[in-house]
Coordinates of C-alpha atoms and ligand atoms in Angstrom, one line a residue:
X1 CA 39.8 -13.3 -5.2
X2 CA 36.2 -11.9 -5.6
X3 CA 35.3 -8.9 -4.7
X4 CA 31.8 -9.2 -4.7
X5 CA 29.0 -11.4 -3.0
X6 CA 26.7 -11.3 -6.1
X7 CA 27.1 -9.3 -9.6
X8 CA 23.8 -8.5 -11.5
X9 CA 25.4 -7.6 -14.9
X10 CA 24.4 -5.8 -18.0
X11 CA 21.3 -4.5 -16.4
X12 CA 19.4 -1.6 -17.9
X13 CA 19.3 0.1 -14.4
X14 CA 15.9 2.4 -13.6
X15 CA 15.6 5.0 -10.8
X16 CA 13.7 7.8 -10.6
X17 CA 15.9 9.9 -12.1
X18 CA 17.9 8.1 -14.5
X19 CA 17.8 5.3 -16.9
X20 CA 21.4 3.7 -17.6
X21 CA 22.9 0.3 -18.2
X22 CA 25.6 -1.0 -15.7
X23 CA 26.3 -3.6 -13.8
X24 CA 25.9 -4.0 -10.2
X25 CA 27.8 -5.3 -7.5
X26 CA 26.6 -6.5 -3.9
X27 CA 28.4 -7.7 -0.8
X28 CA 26.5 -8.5 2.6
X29 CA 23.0 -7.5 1.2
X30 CA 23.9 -4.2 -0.2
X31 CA 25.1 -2.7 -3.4
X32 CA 28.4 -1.3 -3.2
X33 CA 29.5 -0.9 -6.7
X34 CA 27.7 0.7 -9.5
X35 CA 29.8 0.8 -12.9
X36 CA 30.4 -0.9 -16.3
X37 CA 33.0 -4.4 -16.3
X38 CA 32.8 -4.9 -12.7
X39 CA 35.3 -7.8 -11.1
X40 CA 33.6 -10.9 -11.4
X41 CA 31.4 -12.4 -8.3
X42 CA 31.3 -15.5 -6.4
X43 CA 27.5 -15.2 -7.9
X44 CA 26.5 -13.9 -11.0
X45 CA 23.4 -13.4 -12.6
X46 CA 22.7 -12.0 -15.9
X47 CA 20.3 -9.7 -16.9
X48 CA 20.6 -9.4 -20.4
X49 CA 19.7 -5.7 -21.0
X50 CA 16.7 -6.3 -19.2
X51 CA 15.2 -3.5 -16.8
X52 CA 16.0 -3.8 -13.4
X53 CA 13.9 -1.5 -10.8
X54 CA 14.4 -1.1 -7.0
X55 CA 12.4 -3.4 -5.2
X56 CA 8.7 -1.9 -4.1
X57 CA 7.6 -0.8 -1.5
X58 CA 3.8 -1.6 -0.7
X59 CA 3.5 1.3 2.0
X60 CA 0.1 0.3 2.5
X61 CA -0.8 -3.3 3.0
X62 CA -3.0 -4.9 5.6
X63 CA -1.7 -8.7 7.1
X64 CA -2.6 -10.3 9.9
X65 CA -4.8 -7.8 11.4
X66 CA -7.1 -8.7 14.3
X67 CA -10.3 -8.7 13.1
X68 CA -13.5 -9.2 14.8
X69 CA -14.7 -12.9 14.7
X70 CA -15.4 -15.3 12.5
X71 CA -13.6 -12.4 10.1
X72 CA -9.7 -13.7 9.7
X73 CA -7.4 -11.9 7.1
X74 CA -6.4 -14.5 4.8
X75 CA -2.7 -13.6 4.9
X76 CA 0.1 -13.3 7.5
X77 CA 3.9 -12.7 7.3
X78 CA 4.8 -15.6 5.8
X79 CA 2.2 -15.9 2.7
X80 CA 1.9 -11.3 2.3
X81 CA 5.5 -11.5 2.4
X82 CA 5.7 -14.4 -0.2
X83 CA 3.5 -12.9 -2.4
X84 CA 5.0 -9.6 -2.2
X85 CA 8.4 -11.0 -3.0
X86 CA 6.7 -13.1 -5.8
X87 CA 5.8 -9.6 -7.2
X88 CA 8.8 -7.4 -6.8
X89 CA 7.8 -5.6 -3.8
X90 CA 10.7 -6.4 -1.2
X91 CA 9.5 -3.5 1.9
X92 CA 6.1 -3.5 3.4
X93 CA 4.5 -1.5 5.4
X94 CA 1.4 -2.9 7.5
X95 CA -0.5 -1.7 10.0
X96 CA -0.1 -2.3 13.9
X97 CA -3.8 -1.4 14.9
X98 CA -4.7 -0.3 17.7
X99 CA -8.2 -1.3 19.2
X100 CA -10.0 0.7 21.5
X101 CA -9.4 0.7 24.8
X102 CA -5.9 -1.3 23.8
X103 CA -2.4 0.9 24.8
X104 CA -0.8 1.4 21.6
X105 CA 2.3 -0.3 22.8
X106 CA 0.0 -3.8 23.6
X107 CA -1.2 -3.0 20.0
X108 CA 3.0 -2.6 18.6
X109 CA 4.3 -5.7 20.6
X110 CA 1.2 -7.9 19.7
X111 CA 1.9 -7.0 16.0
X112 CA 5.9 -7.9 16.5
X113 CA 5.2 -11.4 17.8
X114 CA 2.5 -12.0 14.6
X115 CA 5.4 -10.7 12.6
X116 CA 8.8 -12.1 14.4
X117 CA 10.6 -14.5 12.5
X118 CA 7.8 -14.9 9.5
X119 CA 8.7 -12.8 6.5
X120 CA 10.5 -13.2 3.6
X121 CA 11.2 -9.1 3.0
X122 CA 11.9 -6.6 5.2
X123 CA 8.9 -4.7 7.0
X124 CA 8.5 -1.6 8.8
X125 CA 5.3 -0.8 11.0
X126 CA 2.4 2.1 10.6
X127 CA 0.2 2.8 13.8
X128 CA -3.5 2.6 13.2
X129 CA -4.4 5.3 16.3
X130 CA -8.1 4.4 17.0
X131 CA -8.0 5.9 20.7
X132 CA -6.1 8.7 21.2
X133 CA -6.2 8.9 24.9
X134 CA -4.1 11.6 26.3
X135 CA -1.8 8.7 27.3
X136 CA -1.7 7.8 23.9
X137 CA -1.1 11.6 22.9
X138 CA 0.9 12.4 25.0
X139 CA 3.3 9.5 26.1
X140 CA 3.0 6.6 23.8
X141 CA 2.6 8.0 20.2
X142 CA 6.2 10.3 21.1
X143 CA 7.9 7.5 22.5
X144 CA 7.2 5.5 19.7
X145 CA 8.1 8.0 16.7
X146 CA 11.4 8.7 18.8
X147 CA 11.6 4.4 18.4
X148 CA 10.8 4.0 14.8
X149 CA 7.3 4.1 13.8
X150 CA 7.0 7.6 12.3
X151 CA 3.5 7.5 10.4
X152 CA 0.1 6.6 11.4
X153 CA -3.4 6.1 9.8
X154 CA -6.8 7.7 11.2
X155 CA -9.8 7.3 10.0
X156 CA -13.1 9.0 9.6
X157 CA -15.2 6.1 8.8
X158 CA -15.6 2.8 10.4
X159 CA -17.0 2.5 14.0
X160 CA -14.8 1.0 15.5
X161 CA -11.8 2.9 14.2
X162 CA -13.1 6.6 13.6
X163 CA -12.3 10.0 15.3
X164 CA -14.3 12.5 15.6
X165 CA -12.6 15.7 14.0
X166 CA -11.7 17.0 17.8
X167 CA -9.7 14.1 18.1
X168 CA -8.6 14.1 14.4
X169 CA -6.3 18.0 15.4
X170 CA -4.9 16.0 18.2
X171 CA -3.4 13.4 16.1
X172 CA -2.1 15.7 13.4
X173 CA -0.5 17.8 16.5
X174 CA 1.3 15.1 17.8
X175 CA 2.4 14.4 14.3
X176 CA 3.6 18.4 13.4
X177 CA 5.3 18.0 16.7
X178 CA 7.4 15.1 16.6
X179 CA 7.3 15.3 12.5
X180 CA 5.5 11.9 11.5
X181 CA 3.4 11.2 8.7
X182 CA -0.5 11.0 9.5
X183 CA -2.1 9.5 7.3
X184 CA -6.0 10.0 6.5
X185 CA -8.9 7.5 5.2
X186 CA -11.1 10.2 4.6
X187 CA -14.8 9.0 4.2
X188 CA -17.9 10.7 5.6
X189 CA -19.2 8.1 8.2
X190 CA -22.1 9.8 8.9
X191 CA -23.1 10.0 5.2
X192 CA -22.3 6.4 4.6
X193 CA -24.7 5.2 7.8
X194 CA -27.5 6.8 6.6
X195 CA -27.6 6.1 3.0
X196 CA -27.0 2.2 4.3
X197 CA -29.9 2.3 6.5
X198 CA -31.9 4.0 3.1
X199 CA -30.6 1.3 0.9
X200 CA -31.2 -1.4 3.6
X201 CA -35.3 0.0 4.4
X202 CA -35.2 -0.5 0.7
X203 CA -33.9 -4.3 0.4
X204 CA -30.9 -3.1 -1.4
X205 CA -27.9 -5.4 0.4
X206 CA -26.4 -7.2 -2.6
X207 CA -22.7 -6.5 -2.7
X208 CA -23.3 -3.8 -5.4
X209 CA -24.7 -1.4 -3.3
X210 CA -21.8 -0.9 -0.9
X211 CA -21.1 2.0 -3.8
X212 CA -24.1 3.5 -3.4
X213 CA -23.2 3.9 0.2
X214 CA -20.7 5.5 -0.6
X215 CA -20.4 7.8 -3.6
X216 CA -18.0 10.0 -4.1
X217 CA -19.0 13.1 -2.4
X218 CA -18.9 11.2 0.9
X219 CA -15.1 11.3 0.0
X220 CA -15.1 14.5 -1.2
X221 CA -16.5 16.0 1.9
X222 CA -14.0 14.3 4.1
X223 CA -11.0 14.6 2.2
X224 CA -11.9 18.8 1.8
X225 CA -12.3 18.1 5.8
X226 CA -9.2 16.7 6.3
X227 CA -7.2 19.0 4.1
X228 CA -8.7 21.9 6.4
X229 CA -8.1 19.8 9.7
X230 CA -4.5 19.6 8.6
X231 CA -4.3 23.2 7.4
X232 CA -5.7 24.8 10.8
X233 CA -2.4 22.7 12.8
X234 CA 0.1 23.3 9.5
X235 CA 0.7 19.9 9.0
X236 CA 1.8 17.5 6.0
X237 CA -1.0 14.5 5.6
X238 CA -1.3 12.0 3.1
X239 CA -4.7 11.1 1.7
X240 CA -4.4 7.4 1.3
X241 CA -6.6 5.1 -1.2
X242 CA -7.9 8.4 -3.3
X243 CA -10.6 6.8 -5.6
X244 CA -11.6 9.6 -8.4
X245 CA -12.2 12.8 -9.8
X246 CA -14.1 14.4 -6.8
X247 CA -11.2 14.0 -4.0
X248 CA -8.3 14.2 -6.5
X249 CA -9.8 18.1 -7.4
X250 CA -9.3 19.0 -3.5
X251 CA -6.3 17.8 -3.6
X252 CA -5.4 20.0 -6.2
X253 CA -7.0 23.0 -4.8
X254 CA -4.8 22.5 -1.5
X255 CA -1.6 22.4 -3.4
X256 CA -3.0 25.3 -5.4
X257 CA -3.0 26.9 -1.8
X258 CA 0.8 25.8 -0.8
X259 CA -1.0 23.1 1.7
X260 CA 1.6 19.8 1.6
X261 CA -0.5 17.8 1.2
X262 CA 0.6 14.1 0.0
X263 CA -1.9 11.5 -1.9
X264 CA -2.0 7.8 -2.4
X265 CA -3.9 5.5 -4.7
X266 CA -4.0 2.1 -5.3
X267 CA -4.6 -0.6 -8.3
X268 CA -8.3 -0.8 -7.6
X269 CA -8.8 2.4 -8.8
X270 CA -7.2 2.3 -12.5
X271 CA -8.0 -1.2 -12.9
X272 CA -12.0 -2.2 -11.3
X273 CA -14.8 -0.4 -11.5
X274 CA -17.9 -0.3 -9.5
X275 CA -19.5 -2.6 -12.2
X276 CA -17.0 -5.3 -10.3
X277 CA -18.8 -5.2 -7.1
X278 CA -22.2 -7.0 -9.4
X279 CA -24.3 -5.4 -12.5
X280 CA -27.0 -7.9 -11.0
X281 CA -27.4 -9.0 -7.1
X282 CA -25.2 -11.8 -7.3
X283 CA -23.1 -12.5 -4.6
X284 CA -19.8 -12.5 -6.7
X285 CA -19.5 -8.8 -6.2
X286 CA -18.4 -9.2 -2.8
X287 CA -15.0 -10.2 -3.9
X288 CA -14.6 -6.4 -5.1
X289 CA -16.3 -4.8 -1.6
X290 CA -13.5 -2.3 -0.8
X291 CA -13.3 1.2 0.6
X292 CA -13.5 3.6 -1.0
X293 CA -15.4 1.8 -3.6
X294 CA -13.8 1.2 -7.5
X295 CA -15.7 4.2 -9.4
X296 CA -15.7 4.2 -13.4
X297 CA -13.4 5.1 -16.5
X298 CA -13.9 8.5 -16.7
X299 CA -12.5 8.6 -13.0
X300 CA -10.2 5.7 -13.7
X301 CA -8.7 8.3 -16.4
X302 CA -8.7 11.1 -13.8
X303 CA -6.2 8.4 -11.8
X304 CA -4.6 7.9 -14.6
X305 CA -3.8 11.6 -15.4
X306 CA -2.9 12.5 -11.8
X307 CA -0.6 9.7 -11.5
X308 CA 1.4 11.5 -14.2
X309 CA 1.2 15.0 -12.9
X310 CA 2.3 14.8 -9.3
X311 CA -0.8 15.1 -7.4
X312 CA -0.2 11.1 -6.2
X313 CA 3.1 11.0 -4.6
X314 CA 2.9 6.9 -3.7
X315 CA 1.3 4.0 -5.3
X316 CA 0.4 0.9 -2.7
X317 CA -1.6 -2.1 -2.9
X318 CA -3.8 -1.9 0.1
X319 CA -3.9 -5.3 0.3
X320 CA -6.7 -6.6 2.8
X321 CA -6.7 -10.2 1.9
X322 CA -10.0 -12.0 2.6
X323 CA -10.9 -15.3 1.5
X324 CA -14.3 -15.5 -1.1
X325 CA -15.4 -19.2 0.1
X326 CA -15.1 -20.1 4.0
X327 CA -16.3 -18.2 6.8
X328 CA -13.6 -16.6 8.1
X329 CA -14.0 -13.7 4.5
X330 CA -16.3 -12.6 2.7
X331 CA -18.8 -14.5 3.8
X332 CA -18.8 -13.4 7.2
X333 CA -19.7 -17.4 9.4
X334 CA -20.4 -19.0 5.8
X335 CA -23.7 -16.6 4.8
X336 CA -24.5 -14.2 1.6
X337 CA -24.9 -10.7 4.2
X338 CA -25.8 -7.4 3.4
X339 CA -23.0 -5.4 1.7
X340 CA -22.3 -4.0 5.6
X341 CA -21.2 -6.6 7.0
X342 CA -19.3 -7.7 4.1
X343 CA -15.6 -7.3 5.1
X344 CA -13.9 -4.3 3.2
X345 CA -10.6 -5.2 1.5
X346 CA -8.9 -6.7 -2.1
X347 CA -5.7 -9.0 -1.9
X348 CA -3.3 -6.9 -4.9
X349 CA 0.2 -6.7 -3.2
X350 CA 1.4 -9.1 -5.6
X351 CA 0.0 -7.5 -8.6
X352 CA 0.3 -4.1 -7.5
X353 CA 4.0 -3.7 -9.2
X354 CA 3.1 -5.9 -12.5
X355 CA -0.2 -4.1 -13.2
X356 CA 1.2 -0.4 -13.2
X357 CA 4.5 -2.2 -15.1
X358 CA 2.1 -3.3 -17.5
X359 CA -0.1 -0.7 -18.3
X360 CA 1.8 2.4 -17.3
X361 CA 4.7 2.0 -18.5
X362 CA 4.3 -0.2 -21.6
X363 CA 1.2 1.1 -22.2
X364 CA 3.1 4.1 -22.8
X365 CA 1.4 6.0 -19.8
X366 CA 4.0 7.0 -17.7
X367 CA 8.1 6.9 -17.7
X368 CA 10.2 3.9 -16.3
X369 CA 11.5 6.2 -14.0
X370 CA 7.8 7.6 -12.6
X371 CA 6.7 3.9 -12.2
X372 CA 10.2 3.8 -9.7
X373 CA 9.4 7.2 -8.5
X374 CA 5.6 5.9 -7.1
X375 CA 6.5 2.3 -6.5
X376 CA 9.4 2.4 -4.1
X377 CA 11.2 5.6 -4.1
X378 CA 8.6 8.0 -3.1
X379 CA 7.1 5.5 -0.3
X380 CA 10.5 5.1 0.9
X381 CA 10.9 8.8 1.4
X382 CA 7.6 9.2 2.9
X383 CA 8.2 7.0 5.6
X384 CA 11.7 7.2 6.1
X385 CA 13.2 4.6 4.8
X386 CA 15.4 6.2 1.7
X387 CA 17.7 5.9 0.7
X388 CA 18.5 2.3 2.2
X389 CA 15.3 1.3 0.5
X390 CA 13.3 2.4 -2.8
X391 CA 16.7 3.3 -4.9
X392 CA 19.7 1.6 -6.7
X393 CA 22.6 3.4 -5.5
X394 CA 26.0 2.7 -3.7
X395 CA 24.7 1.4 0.0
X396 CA 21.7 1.1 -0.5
X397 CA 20.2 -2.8 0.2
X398 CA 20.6 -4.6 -2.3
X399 CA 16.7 -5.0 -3.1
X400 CA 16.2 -5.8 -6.8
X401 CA 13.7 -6.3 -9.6
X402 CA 14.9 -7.6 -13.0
X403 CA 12.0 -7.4 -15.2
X404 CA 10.6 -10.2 -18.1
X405 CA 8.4 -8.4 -20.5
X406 CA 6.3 -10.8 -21.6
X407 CA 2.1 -11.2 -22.2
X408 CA 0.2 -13.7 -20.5
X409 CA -3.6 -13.4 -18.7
X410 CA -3.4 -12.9 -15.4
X411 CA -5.4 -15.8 -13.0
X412 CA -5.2 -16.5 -9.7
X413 CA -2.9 -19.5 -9.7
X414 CA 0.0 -17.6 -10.7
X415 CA -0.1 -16.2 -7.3
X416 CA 1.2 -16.7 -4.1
X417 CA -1.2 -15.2 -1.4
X418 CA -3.4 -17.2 0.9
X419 CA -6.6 -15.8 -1.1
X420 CA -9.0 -17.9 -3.3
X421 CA -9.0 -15.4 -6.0
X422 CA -8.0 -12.3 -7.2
X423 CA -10.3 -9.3 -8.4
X424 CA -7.5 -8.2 -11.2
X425 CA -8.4 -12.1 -12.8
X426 CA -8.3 -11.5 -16.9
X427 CA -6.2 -8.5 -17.0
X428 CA -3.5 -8.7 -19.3
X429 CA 0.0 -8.1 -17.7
X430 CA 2.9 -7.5 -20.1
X431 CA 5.6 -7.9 -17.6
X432 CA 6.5 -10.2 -14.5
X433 CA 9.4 -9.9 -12.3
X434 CA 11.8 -12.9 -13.5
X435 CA 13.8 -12.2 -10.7
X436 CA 13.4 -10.8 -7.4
X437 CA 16.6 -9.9 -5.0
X438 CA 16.0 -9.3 -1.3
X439 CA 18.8 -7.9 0.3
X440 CA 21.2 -9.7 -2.4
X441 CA 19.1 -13.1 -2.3
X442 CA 16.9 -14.4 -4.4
X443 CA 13.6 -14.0 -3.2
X444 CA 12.0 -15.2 -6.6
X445 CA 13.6 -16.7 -9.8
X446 CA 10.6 -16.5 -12.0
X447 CA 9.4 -19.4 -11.4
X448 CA 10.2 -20.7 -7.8
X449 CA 9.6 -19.0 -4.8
X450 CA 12.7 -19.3 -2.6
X451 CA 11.6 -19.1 1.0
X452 CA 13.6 -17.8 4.0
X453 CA 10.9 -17.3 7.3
X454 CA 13.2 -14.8 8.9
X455 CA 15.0 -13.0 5.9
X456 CA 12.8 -10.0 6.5
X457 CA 13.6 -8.0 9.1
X458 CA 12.4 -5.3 11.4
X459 CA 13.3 -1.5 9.9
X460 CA 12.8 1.3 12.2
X461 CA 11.9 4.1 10.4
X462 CA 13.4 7.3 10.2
X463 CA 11.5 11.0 9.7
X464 CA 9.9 11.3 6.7
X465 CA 12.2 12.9 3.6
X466 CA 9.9 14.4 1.5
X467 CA 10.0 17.6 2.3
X468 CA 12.7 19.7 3.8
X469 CA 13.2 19.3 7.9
X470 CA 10.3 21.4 9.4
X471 CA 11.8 24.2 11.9
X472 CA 11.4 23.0 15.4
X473 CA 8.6 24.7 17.6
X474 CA 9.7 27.9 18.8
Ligands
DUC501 N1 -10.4 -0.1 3.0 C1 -9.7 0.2 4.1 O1 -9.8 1.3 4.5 N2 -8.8 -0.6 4.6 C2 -8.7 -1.9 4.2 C3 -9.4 -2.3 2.9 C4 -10.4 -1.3 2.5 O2 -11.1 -1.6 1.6
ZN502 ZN1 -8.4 3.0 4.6
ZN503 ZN1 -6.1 0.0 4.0

């Protein structure tokens, strides 16, 4: 008799603390035996001394978001979660936004049906809070962290979206009370309206000036903001989508001063830089239009160096597909528009895993095990999913990554997202996952997607681990 569902054998298991080789054995969708010789499975698959990773985590992607007309996100559940699993990535965490004026549970159940019965890996839910009514505060938002969805993004830029700083403490109270994660795009809207109207008195609306709109000290005044917003209530926040030098030192001066404070960033930011968004006014540029925008090398090497040091605790796509051609993207009803009305966002949560794989790793830029650390286990722990996701270890799910290191030039038919192209085009990626397991299936041989509209389920997330328990109000 077998004992086992599925063995993965002689892999060269990473986590973020070790490096070993073993073999791995899996019943029901989870690992249950770590060790060397295992009894043989019904299933076996060979890994050949090859590295095998947890599966990511993207704990910041954006699919099927209601946007305002003719804008349409390019991807949904089925195709984000095909891509992701295409990529190694087998956990996502998008965004159930709330509009204004919308309840936050309308905004939760709408994102459920969008989701229900679509994906191919498992997703959890953030809460964008764009109204934070005291009904919201006060009823909702607890009800719902008690239910599952422990984190939530505010911003300070976007109208439709921001707070106002007032509302901002309320947020990160609820979130010190009932211990959730907030998490903070921190750009200076203000700043950003009036160097837009400047540039636009000026003529300037090709897509390369959406980074003149916003330089970095537009982020460096709000993140310094938001690190003293979060320091006046005593609360953990994670900066997400940190773009450079300017808004990485803040973050090292709060940790200088014993804030917790957490920080994200994403491929764009090591891998584009402003000159993607157009060194002339040609509309190509628009396919790079995200926010914050890429900056240069000398910051890229800042993001480089704080990936290594500890200042960036997670490492996520932010993934806001929009097509280039059509008029549902980019080109907002089918026209060239000024950078404003341009929607913000890159499709990377397929690359996200290979291009940090790639260059950090074999590139010789960071451990095996820090590449696991920012990938999948940290994100796991931030939003309270670990240690059933974002490690290898006896019952945890059995959500793999064997790895095929290998050189080829990255283009956008390799992919499997709903987007027309893909800004990280004529990189060169050393690695691709040859095999992807999703709770102890195979999600992704290498060369076949293997497509299951339902696999993924619904995970209610816990409080976040990374940090001891706070102590309860007195
Ligand atoms: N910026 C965001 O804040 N969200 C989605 C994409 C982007 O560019
Ligand atoms: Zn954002
Ligand atoms: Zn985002």
């Amino acid at each position: 008799m077998n004992n086992f569902d599925l063995v993965v054998r002689r892999a060269r298991v990473a986590t973020a603390a070790d490096t070993f080789d073993a073999d791995i054995g899996i019943v029901d969708g989870r690992i249950v035996q770590i060790g060397l010789q295992l009894a043989a499975g019904r299933q076996e698959i060979d890994a050949a001394g090859r590295v095998v990773t947890p599966g990511g985590v993207d704990a910041h992607c954006h699919l099927d978001q209601p946007m305002p007309a003719p804008i349409r996100m390019a991807d949904d559940f089925d195709t984000g979660t095909r891509a992701a699993a295409c990529g190694g990535t087998t956990t996502v965490i998008p965004f159930a936004a709330q509009q204004k004026g919308q309840s936050l549970r309308a905004a939760v159940a709408d994102y459920h049906r969008r989701a229900e019965g679509q994906a191919h890996v498992d997703y959890a839910f953030h809460l964008i809070v764009s109204d934070p009514t005291p009904t919201v505060l006060e009823e909702e938002l607890p009800a719902l962290i008690r239910e599952g969805y422990t984190s939530f993004k505010i911003y300070m830029t976007y109208d439709d979206l921001k707070l106002n700083d007032g509302q901002i403490l309320d947020v990160l109270e609820v979130g010190r009370r009932h211990g959730a994660m907030v998490m903070i795009h921190a750009e200076n809207a203000d700043c950003i309206e009036w160097l837009t109207k400047r540039l636009e008195a000026a003529g300037r609306t090709a897509p390369r000036f959406h980074a003149h709109a916003r330089p970095m000290l537009v982020e460096r005044e709000a993140t310094h903001r938001a690190i003293s917003l979060a320091e006046l209530v005593d609360v953990p926040i994670l900066l997400v989508h940190v773009s450079g030098r300017e808004a990485v030192e803040q973050i090292r001066w709060a940790r200088a001063h014993g804030l917790k404070v957490f920080a994200e960033t994403c491929p764009q930011y090591l891998f584009l830089t402003a000159a993607d968004l157009g060194i002339d006014d040609s509309y190509l540029g628009a396919r790079c239009v995200c926010s914050p925008p890429p900056r240069d090398k000398q910051n890229q090497a800042v993001i480089w160096d704080a990936l290594n040091d500890g200042v960036f605790t997670v490492f996520s796509s932010d993934h806001a597909p929009f097509r280039y051609e059509g008029a549902d993207g980019k080109k907002p009803g089918g026209a060239e528009v000024a950078f404003r009305h341009i929607p913000n966002g890159i499709p990377g949560i397929e690359t996200r895993m290979a291009l940090l794989y790639s260059e950090g790793v074999l590139g010789g830029r960071m451990t095996l095990s820090r590449f696991v650390e920012l990938t999948a286990t940290n994100p796991a722990k931030a939003f309270g999913l670990h240690p059933r996701k974002g490690t290898i270890a006896v019952g945890a799910d059995a959500d793999l990554v064997i790895w095929d290191e290998r050189e080829f030039v990255l283009e956008n038919r390799h992919l499997h997202h709903a987007v027309d192209y893909t800004p990280f085009a004529g990189q060169t990626l050393r690695a691709w996952p040859a095999l992807t397991l999703a709770r102890g299936e195979v999600a992704w041989d290498g060369q076949d997607f293997h497509p299951r509209r339902g696999r993924g389920r619904f995970l209610a997330c816990g409080a976040p681990t990374l940090l001891p328990r706070a102590k309860a109000d007195a």
